CSV table of C-alpha atoms in Angstrom, one decimal:
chain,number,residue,atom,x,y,z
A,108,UNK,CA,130.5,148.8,105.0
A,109,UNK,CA,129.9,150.8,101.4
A,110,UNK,CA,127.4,149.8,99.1
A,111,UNK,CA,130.1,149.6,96.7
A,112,UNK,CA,132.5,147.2,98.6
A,113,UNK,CA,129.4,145.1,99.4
A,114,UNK,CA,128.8,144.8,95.6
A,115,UNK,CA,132.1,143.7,95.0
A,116,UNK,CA,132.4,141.2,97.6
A,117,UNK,CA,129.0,139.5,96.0
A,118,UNK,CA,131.4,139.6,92.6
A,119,UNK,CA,132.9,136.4,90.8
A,120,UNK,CA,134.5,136.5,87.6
A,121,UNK,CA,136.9,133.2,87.6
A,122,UNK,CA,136.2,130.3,85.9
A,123,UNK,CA,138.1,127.0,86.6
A,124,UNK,CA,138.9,124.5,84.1
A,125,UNK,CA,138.9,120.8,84.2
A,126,UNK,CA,141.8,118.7,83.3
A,127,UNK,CA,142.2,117.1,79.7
A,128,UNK,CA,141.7,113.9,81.5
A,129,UNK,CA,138.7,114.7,83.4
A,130,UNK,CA,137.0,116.0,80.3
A,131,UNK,CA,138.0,112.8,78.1
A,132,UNK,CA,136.7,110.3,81.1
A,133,UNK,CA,133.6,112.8,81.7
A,134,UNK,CA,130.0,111.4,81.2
A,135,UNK,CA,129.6,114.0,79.1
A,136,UNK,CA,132.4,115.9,76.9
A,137,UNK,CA,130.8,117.4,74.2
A,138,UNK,CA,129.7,121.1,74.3
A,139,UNK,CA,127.0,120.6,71.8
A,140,UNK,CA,125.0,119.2,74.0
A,141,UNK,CA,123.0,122.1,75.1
A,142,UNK,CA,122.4,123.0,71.4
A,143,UNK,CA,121.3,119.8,70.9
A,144,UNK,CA,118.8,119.9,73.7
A,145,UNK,CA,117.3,123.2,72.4
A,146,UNK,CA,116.9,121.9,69.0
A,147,UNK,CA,114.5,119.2,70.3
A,148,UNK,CA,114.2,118.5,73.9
A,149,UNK,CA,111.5,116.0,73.4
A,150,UNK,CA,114.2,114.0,71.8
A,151,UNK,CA,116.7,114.9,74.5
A,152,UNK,CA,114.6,113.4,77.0
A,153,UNK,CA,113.1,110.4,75.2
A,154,UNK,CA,117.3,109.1,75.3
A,155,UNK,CA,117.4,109.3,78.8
A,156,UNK,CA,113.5,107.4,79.6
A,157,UNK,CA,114.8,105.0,77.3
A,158,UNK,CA,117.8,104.0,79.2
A,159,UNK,CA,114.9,103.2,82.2
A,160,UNK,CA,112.4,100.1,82.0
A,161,UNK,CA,109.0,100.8,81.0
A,162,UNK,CA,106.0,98.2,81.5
A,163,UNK,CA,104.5,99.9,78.8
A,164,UNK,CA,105.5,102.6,76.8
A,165,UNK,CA,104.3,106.4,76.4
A,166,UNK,CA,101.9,107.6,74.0
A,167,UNK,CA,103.1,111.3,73.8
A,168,UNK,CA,106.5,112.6,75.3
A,169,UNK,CA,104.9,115.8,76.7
A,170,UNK,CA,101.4,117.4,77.2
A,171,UNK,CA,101.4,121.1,78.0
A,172,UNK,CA,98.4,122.6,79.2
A,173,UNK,CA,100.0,125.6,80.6
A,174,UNK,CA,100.7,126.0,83.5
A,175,UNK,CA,100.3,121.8,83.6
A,176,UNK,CA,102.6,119.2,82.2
A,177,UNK,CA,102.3,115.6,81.3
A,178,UNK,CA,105.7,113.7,81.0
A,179,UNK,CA,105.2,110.1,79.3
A,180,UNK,CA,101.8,110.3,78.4
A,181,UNK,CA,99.9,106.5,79.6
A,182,UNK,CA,103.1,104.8,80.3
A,183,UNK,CA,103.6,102.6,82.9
A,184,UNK,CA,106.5,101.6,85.0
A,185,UNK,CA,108.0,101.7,88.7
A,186,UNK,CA,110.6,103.9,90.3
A,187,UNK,CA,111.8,100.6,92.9
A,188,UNK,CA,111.7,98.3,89.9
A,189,UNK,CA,114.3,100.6,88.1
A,190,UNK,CA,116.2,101.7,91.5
A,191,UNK,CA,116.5,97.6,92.0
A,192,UNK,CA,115.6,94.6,89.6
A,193,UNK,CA,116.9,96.1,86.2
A,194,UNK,CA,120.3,96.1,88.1
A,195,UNK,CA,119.8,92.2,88.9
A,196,UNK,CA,120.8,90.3,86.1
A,197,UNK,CA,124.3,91.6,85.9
A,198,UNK,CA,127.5,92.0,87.7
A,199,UNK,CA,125.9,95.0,90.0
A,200,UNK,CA,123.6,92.2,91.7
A,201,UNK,CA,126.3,91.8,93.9
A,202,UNK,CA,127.7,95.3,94.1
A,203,UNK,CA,127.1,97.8,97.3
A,204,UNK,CA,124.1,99.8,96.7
A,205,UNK,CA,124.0,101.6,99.9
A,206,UNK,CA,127.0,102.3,102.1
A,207,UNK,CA,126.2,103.4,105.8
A,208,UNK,CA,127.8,104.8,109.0
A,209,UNK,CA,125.9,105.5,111.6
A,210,UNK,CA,126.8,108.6,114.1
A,211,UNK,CA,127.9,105.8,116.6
A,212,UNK,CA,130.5,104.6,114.0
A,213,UNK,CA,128.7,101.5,112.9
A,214,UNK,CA,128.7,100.5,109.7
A,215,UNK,CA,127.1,98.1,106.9
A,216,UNK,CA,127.0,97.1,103.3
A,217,UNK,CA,124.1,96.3,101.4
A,218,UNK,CA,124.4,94.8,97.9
A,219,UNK,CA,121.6,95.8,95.2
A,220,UNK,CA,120.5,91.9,95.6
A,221,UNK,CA,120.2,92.4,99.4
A,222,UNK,CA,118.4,95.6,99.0
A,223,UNK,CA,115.9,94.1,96.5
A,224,UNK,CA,115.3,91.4,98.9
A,225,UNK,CA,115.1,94.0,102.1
A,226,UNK,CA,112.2,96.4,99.8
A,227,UNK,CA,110.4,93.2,99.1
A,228,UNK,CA,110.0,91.9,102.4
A,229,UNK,CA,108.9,95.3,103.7
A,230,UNK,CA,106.5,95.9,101.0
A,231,UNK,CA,105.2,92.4,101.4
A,232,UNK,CA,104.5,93.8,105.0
A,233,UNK,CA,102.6,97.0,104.3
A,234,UNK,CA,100.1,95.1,101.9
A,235,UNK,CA,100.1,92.5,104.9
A,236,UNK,CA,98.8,95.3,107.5
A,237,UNK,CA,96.2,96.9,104.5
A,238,UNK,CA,98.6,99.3,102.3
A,239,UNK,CA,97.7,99.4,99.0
A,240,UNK,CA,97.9,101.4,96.0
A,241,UNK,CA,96.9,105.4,97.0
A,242,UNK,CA,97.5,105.2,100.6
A,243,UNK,CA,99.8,107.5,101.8
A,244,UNK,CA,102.5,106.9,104.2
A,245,UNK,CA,104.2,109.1,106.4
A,246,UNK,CA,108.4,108.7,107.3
A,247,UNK,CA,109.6,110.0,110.5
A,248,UNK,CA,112.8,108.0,110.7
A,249,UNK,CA,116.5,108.7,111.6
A,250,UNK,CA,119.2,108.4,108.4
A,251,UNK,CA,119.7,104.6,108.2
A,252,UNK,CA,118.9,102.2,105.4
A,253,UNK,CA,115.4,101.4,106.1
A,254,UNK,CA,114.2,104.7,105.9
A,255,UNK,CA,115.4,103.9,101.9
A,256,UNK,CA,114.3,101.0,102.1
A,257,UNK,CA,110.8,102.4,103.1
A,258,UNK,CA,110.6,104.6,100.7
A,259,UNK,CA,111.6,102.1,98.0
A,260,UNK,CA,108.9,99.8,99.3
A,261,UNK,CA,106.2,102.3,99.3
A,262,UNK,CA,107.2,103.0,95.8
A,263,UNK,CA,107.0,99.5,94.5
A,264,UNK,CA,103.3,99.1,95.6
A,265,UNK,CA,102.2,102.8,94.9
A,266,UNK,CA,101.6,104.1,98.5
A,267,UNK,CA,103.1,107.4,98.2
A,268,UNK,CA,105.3,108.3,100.5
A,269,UNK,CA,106.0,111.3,102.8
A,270,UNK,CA,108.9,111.9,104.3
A,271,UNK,CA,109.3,114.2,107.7
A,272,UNK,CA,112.4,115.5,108.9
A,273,UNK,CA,113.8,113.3,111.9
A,274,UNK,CA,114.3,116.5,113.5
A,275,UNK,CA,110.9,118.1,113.1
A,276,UNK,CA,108.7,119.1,116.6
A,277,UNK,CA,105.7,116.6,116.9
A,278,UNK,CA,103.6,119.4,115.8
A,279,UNK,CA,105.1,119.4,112.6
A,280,UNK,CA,104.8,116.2,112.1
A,281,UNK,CA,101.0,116.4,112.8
A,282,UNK,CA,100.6,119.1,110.5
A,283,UNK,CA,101.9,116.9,107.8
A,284,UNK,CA,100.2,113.7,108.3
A,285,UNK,CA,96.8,115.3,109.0
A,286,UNK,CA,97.2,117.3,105.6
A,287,UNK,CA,97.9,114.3,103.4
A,288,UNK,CA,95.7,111.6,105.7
A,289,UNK,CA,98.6,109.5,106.0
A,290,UNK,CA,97.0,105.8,107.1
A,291,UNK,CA,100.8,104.7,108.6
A,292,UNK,CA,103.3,106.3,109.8
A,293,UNK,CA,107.0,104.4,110.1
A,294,UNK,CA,109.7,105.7,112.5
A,295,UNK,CA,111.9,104.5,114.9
A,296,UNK,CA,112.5,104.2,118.3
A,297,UNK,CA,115.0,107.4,118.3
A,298,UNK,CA,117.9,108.4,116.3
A,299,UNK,CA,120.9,109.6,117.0
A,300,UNK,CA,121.8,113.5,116.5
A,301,UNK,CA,125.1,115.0,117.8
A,302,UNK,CA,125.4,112.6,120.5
A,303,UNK,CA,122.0,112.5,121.7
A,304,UNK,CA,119.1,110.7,121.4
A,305,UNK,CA,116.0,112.3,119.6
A,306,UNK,CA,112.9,110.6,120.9
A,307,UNK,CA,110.9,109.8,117.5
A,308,UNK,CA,108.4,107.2,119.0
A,309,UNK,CA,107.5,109.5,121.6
A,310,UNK,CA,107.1,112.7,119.0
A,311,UNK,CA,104.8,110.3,117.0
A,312,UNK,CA,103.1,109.6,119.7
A,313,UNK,CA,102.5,113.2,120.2
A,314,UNK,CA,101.7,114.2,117.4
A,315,UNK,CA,98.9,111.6,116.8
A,316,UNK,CA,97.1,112.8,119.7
A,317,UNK,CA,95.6,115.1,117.0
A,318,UNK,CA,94.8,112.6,113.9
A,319,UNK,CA,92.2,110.6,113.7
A,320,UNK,CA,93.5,109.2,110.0
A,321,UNK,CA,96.6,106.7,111.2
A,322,UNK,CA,95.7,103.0,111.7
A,323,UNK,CA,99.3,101.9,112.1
A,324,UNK,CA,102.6,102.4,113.1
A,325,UNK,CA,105.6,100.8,112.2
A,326,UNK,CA,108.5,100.8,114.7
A,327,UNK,CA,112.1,100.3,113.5
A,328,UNK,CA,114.6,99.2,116.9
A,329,UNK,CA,117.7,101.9,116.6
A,330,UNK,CA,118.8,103.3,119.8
A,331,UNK,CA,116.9,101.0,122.1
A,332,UNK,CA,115.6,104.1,124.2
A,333,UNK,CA,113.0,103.1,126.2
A,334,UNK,CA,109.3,103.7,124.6
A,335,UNK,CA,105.6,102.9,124.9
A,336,UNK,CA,103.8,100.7,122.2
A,337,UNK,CA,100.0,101.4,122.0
A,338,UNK,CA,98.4,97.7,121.4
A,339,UNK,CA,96.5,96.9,118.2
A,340,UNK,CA,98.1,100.1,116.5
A,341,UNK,CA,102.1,99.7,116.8
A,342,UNK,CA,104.0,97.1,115.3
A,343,UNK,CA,107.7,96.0,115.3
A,344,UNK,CA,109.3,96.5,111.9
A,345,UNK,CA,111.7,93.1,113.0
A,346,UNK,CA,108.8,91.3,113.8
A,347,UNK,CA,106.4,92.6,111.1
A,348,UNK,CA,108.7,91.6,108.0
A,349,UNK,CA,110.1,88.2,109.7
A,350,UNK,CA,108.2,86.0,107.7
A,351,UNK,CA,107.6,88.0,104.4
A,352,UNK,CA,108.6,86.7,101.5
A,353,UNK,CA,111.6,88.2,99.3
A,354,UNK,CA,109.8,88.4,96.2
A,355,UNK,CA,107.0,90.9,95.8
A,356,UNK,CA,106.4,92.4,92.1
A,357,UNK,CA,106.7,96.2,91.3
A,358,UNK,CA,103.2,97.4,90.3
A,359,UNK,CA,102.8,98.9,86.7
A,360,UNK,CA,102.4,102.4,87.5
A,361,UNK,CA,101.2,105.1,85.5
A,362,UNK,CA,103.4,107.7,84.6
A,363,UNK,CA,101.3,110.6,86.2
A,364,UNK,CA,100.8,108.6,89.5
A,365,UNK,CA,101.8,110.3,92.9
A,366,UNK,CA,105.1,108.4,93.7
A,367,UNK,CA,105.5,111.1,97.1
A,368,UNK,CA,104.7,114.3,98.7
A,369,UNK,CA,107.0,116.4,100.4
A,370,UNK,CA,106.6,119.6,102.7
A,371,UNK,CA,108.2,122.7,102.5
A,372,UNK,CA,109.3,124.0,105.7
A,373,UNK,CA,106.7,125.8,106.7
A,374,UNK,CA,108.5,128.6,108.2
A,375,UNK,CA,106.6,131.6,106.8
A,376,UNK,CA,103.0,129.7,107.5
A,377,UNK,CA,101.3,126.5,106.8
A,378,UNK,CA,103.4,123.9,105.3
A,379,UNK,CA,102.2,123.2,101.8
A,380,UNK,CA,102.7,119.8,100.3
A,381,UNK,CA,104.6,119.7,96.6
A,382,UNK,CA,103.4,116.5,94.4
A,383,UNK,CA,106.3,114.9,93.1
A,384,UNK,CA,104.6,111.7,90.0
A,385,UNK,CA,106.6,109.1,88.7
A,386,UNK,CA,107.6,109.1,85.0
A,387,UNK,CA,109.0,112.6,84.9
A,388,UNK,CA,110.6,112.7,87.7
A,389,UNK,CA,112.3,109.2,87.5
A,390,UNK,CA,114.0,110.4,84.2
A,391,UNK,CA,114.7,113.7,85.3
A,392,UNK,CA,116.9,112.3,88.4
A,393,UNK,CA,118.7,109.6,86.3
A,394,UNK,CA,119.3,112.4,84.1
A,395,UNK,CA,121.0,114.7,86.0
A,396,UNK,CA,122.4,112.2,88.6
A,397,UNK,CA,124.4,110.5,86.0
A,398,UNK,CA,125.9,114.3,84.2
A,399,UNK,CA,125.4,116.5,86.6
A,400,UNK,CA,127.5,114.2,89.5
A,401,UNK,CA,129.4,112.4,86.7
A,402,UNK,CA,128.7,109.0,88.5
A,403,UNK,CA,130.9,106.2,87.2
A,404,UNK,CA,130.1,102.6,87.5
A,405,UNK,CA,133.2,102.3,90.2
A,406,UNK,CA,132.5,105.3,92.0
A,407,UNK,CA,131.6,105.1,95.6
A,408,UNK,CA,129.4,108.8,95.8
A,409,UNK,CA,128.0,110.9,98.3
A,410,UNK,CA,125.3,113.5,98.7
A,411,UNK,CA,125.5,115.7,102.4
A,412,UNK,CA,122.0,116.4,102.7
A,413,UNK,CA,119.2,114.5,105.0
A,414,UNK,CA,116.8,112.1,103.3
A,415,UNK,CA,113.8,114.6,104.6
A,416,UNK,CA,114.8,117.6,102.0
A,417,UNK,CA,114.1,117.1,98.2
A,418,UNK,CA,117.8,117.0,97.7
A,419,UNK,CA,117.8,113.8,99.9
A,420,UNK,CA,115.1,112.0,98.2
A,421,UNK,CA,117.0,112.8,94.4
A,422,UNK,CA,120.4,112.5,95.2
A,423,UNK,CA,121.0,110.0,98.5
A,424,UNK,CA,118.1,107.4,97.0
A,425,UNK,CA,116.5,107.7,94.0
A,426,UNK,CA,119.3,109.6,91.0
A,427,UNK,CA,122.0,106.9,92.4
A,428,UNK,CA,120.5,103.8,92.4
A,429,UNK,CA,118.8,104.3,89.0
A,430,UNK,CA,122.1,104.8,88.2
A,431,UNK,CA,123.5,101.5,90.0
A,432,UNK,CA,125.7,103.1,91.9
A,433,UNK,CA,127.0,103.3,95.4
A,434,UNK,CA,125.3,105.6,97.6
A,435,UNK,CA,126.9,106.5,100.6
A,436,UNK,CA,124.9,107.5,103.7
């Protein structure tokens, strides 16, 4: 192949337009919106935080220091207070937050009043077993609601979360735990992956034959695979949260607080851990959620991508249900 037929294959020149009735029902419909922005972002991101619930409000919309910045300067809120209870005192209390299929073709509905009540048990159950505030906790889970529902839990009592791939080798899910000193890790018996069964418990088991920082691990019953459980260190997640209570109050966070690190692959070297904090990105994922995916309050929307990636974490959990949406997975 020529260099000059490869170049024009990499060429694209069409543009597509959108109906006149998709651009009058769009979010968004006005092109002036990017002049706007550029005339005074502040301002164009102070509209969207103030769509979200604060505990307390920021001092300064942005502090540069280049090359850092400061979104929301001494604000406080809580990503699972904004993902759930804001939604509670309406008509969406009762409307499907997260629709699932599993790979066997199972399927369930849970309502934003179920999931709020789901999140508070669990998070009731990692203060129970000595979570608090700072502790990070590691995700090794297959795709099914309580894997958001962990994360959502872990972000209402400020334990920041990291979420591994459920088809990562247990040495990469070492790696990751030893380099943020996880103190739990939650996973699952196994999950299902084109037809078979990926053994998680027995990769985490693995894998923390090198750590010497995880007290506990949490255990979620998915593919009833037969596993070991290590006494005084695993736990049941159906046994752990069967007498928690449903109500458990979002702590005020501060807007530069760690709500989770995730990994990059890792495939030229060591994988390096990227700090994601909670004011900026909360807004910046309700943001572009609601234009970007044009998320109407009927719409039932999905996002392709595993919970593991970034892409997961923004657009399966966190940019829908701040948005009150459905969220298919």
């Amino acid at each position: 192949m020529t260099k000059e037929s490869l170049e024009a294959l990499l060429e694209e020149n069409r543009s597509f337009s959108a109906s006149d009735d998709f651009k009058k029902n769009a979010q968004i419909n006005d092109p002036n919106i990017y002049e706007q922005a550029g005339k005074d972002p502040l301002k164009f991101w102070e509209s969207f935080a103030n769509d979200l619930h604060w505990f307390q409000k920021w001092d300064k919309t942005l502090e540069w220091k280049k090359p850092f910045a400061k979104w929301f300067v001494n604000a406080k809120t809580n990503m699972s207070y904004n993902c759930l209870d804001r939604h509670l005192q309406g008509p969406r209390a009762t409307k499907t937050a997260i629709l699932w299929e599993g790979e066997p073709g199972d399927i369930r509905r849970i309502t934003y009043e179920e999931l709020h009540r789901e999140v508070c048990r669990f998070a009731n159950s990692l203060k129970s077993i000595g979570i608090n505030k700072g502790d990070r906790v590691t995700l090794y889970m297959p795709m099914v609601p309580e894997l958001a529902i962990a994360m959502l839990a872990c972000a209402r009592i400020g334990a920041p979360h990291s979420v591994v791939f459920g088809g990562f080798s247990p040495d990469s899910l070492r790696d990751r735990i030893n380099d943020c000193q996880s103190k739990l890790v939650i996973t699952s018996d196994g999950g299902w992956r084109r037809g078979e069964i990926v053994p998680l418990k027995e990769n985490t088991d693995k894998a923390l034959e090198g750590t010497d920082c995880v007290e506990k691990v949490i255990v979620l019953k998915r593919t009833e695979n037969k596993i070991s459980m290590i006494d005084d260190r695993d736990l049941w997640w159906d046994e752990l949260i069967e007498d928690q209570s449903e109500i458990c109050e979002a702590e005020p966070l501060d807007a530069e607080d760690m709500l989770f690190l995730l990994y990059t692959s890792g495939t030229t070297g060591k994988p390096k851990g990227i700090l994601h904090t909670t004011a900026g990105y909360m807004v910046g994922v309700y943001a572009t959620t609601k234009w970007v995916f044009d998320v109407k309050e009927e719409d039932t929307y999905w996002c392709t991508a595993d919970i593991g990636w970034v892409t997961g974490h923004s657009y399966i959990v966190y940019g829908p249900l701040l948005n009150g949406a459905t969220t298919m997975m």
